[in-house]
Short mmCIF file of C-alpha atoms and ligand atoms in Angstrom, two decimals:
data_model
loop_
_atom_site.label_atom_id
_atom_site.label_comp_id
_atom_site.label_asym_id
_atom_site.label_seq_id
_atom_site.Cartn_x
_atom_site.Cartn_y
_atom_site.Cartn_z
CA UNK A 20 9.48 -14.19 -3.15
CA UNK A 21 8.06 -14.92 0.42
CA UNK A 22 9.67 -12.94 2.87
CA UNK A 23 9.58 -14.48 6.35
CA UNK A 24 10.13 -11.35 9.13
CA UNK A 25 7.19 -10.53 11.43
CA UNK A 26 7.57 -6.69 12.88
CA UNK A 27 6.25 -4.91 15.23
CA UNK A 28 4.89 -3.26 12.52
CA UNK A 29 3.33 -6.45 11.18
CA UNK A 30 2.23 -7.10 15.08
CA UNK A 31 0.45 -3.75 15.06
CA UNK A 32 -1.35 -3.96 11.46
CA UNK A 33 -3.28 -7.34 12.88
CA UNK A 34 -4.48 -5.48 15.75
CA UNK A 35 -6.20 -3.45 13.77
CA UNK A 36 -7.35 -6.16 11.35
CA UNK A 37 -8.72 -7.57 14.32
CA UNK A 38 -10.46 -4.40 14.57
CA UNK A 39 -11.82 -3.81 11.53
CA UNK A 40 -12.66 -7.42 11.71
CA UNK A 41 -14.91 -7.22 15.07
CA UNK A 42 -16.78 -3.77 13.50
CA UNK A 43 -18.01 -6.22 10.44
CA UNK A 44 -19.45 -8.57 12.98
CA UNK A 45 -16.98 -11.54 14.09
CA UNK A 46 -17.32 -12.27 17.72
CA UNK A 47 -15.63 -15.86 17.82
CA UNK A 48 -12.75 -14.94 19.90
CA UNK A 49 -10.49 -18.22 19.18
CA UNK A 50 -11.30 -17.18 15.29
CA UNK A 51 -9.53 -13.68 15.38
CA UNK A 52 -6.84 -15.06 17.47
CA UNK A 53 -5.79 -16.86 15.01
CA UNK A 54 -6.34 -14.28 12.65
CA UNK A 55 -4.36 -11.51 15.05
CA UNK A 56 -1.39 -14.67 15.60
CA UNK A 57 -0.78 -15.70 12.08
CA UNK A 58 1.28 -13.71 9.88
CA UNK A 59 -0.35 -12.94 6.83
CA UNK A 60 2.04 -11.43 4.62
CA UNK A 61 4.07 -14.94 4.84
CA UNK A 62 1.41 -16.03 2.67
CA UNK A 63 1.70 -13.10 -0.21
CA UNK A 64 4.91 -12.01 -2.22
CA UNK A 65 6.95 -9.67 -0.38
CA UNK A 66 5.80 -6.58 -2.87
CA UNK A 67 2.72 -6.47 -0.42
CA UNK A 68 3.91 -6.50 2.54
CA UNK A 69 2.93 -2.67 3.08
CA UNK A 70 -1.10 -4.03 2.39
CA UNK A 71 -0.91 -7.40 3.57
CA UNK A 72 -3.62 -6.19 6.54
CA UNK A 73 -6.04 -4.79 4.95
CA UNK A 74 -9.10 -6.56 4.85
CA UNK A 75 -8.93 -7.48 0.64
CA UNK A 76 -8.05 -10.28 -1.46
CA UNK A 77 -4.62 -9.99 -3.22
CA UNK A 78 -3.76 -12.18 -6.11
CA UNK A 79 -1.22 -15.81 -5.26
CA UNK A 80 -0.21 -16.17 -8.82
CA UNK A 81 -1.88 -18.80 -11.16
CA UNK A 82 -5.18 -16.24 -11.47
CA UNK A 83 -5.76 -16.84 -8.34
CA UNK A 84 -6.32 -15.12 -5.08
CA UNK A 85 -5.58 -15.52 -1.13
CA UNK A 86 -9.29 -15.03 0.34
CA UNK A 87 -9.86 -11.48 2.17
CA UNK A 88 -9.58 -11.98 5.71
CA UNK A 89 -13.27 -11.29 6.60
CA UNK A 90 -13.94 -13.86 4.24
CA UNK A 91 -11.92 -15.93 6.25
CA UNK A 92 -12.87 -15.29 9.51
CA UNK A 93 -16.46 -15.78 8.32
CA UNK A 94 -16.10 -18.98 7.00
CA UNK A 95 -14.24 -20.27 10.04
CA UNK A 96 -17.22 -18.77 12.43
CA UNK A 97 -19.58 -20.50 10.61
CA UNK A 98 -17.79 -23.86 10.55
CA UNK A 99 -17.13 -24.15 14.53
CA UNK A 100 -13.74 -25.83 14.70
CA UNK A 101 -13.52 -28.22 17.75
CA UNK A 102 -10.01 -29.80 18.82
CA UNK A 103 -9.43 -32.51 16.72
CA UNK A 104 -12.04 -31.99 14.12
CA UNK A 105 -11.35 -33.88 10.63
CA UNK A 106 -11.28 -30.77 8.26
CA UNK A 107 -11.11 -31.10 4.44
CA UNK A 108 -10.48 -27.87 3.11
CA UNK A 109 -11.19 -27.39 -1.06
CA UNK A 110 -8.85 -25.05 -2.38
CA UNK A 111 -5.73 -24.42 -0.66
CA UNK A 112 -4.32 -21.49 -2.41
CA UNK A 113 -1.66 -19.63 -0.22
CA UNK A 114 -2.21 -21.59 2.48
CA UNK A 115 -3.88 -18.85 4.55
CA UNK A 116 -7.06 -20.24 5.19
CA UNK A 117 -5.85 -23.74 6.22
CA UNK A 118 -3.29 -22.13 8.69
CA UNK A 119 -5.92 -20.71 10.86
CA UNK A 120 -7.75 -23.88 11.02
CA UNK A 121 -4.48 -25.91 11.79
CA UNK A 122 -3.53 -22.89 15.06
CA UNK A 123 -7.73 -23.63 16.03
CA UNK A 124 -6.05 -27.61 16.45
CA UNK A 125 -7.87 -29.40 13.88
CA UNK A 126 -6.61 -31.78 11.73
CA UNK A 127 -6.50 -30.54 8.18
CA UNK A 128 -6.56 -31.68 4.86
CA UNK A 129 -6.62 -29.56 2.31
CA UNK A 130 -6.49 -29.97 -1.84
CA UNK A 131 -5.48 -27.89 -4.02
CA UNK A 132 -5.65 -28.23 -8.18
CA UNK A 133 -2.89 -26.27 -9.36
CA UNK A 134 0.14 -28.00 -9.35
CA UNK A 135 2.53 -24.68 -9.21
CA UNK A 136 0.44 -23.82 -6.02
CA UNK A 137 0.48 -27.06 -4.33
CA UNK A 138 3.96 -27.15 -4.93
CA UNK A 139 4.67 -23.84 -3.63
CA UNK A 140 3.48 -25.20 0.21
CA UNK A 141 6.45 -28.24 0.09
CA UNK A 142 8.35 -25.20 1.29
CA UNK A 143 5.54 -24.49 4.20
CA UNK A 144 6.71 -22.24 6.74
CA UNK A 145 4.97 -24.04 9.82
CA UNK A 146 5.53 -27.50 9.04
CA UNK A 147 7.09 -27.92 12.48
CA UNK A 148 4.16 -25.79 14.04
CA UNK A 149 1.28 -27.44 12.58
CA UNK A 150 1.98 -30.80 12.21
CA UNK A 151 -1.77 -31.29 12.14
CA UNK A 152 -1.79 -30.07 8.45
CA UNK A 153 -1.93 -32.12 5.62
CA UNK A 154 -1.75 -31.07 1.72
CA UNK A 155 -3.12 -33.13 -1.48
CA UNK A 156 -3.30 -32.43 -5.30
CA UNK A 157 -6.20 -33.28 -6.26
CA UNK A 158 -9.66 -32.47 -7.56
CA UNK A 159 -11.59 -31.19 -4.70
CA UNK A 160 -15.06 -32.18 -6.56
CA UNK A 161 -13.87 -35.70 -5.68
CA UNK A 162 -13.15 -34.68 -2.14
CA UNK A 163 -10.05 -37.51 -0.45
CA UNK A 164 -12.42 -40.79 0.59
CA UNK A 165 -9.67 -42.98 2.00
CA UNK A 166 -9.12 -40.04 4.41
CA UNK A 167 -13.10 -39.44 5.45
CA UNK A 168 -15.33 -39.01 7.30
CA UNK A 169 -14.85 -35.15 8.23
CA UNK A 170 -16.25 -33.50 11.00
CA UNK A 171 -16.40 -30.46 8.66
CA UNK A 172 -16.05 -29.05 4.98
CA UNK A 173 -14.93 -26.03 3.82
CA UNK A 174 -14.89 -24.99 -0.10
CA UNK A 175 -12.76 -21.70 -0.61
CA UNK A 176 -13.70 -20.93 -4.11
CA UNK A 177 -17.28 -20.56 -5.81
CA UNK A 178 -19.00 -23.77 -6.57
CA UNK A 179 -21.27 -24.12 -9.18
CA UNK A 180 -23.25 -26.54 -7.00
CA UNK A 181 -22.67 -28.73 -4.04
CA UNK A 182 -20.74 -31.63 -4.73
CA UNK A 183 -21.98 -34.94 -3.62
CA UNK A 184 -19.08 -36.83 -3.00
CA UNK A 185 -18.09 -34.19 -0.33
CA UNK A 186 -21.54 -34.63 1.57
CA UNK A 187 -20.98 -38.17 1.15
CA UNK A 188 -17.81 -37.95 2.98
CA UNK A 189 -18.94 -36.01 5.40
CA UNK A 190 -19.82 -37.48 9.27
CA UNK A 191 -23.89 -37.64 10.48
CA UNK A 192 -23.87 -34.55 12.14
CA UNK A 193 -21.08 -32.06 10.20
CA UNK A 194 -20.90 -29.49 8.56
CA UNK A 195 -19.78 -28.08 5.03
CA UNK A 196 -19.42 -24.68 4.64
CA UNK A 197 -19.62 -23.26 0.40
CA UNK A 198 -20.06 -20.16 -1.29
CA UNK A 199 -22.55 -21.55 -3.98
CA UNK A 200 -23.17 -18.94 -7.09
CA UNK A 201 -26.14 -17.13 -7.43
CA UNK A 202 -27.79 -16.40 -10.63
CA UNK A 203 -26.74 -12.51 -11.13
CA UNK A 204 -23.46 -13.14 -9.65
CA UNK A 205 -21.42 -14.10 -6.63
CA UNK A 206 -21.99 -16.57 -4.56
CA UNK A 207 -24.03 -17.24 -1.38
CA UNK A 208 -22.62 -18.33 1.96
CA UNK A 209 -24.48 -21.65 2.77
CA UNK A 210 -23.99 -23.71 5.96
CA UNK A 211 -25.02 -27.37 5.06
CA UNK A 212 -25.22 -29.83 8.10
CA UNK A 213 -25.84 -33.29 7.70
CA UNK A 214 -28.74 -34.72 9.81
CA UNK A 215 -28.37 -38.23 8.81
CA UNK A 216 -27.34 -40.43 6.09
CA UNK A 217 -29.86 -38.87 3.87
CA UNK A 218 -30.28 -35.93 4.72
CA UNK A 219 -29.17 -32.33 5.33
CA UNK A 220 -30.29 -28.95 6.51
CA UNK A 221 -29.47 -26.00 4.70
CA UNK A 222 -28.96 -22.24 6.27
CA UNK A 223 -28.52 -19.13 4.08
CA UNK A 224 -25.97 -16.35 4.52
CA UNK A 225 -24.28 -12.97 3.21
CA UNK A 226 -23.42 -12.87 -1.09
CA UNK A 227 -19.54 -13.11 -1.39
CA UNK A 228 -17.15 -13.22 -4.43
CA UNK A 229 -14.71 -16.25 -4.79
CA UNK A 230 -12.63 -17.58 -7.78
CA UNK A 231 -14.23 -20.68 -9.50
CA UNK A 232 -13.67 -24.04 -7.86
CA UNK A 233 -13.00 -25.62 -11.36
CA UNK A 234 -13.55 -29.41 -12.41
CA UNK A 235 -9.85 -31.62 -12.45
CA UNK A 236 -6.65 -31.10 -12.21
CA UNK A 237 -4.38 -28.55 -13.45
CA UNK A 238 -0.56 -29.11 -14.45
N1 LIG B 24 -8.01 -20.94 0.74
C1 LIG B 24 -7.18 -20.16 -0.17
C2 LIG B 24 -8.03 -19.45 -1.20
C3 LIG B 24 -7.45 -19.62 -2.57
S1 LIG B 24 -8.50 -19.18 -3.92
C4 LIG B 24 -6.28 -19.19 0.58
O1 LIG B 24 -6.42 -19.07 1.81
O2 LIG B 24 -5.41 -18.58 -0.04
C5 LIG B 24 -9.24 -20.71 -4.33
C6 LIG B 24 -8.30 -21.86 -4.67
O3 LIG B 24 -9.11 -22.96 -5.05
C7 LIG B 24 -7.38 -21.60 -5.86
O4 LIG B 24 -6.05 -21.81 -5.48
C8 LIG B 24 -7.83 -22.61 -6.91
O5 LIG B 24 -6.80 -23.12 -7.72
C9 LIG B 24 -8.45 -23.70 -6.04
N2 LIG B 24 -9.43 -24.57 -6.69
C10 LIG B 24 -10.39 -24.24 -7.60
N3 LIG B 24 -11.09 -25.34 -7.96
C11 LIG B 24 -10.58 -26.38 -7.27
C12 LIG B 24 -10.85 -27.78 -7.21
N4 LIG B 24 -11.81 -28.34 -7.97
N5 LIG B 24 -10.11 -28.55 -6.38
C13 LIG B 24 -9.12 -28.03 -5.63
N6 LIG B 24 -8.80 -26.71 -5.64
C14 LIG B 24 -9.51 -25.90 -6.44
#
């Protein structure tokens, strides 16, 4: 059970998220607002609401995990959310992740494969609040073409490779942003931006760890 209360308490605990958050090296301010605004233990069973702050990944059901929340505020520096960016977001667990780019006002789209998890967010707390957030069951190697062009990509589990069809769907001039895995283990940060129709620059960040982003549906 989700239990839907934000404390003082709670209030306090970000803060020092933020914190910790700003000593690992995040400096985009609208980023750990977001972070320090959104409630994070409405996104976890109630038996963690004690650890919901600290700064590690905690497991959603399925075998699967909410992303840490440097991991998250990493991934949403490196993607640099405008207003009104077209966002396609692979992997939408808990909903965390997708939140924070829904309060930075773009307009999200974001697939999950597990049925039991996609149908966990009918019940989404902020459906008034972020209007601008849109949920799909679906394969995210396939990516959502009727809804493309994004402005930006974002894959929240590790990817044996980068997909085509989401560069494909991705706008001359976006981004994707994918933890891709390495050959002894985890997975590297890249930041691919498109340059033109056919082609792409790639830059090369920090290793992370990540659940596999696994091929069709589930359920
Ligand atoms: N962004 C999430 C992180 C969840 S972990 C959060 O903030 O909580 C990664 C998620 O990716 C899992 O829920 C997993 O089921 C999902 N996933 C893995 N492969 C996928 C695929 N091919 N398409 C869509 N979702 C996928």
């Amino acid at each position: 059970m989700r239990k839907y209360e934000d404390l003082y308490r709670h209030k306090g605990l970000r803060n020092q998220l933020i914190n910790v958050l700003r000593e690992k090296g995040i400096t985009d301010e609208d980023v750990l607002d977001a972070i320090n605004t959104i409630p994070r233990h409405y996104f976890l069973d109630s038996a963690f609401d004690q650890i919901a702050y600290e700064d590690r990944a905690f497991p959603i059901g399925e075998g699967q995990t909410i992303s840490q929340p440097y991991t998250v505020a990493y991934q949403t520096q490196l993607l640099q959310i405008k207003k009104l960016d077209k966002v396609l977001e692979i992997g939408t667990g808990s909903c965390y992740q997708a939140t924070v780019l829904a309060h930075l006002n773009a307009r999200v789209y974001t697939i999950e494969r597990q049925k039991k998890l996609y149908e966990q967010n009918k019940n989404y707390i902020f459906k008034n609040k972020y209007p601008n957030l849109k949920f799909f069951y679906g394969d995210g190697f396939e990516g959502l073409p009727t809804y493309g062009p994004f402005d930006k990509v974002i894959i929240t589990a590790a990817a044996p490779f980068i997909p085509p069809k989401l560069i494909a769907q991705m706008k001359v001039g976006g981004m994707m942003v994918i933890p891709v895995d390495e050959a002894n283990g985890g997975q590297r940060m890249l930041r691919i931006t498109k340059t033109g129709e056919n082609s792409c620059v790639e830059e090369s960040f920090e290793l992370f760890s990540f659940v596999p982003m696994l091929q069709g549906k589930n359920g």
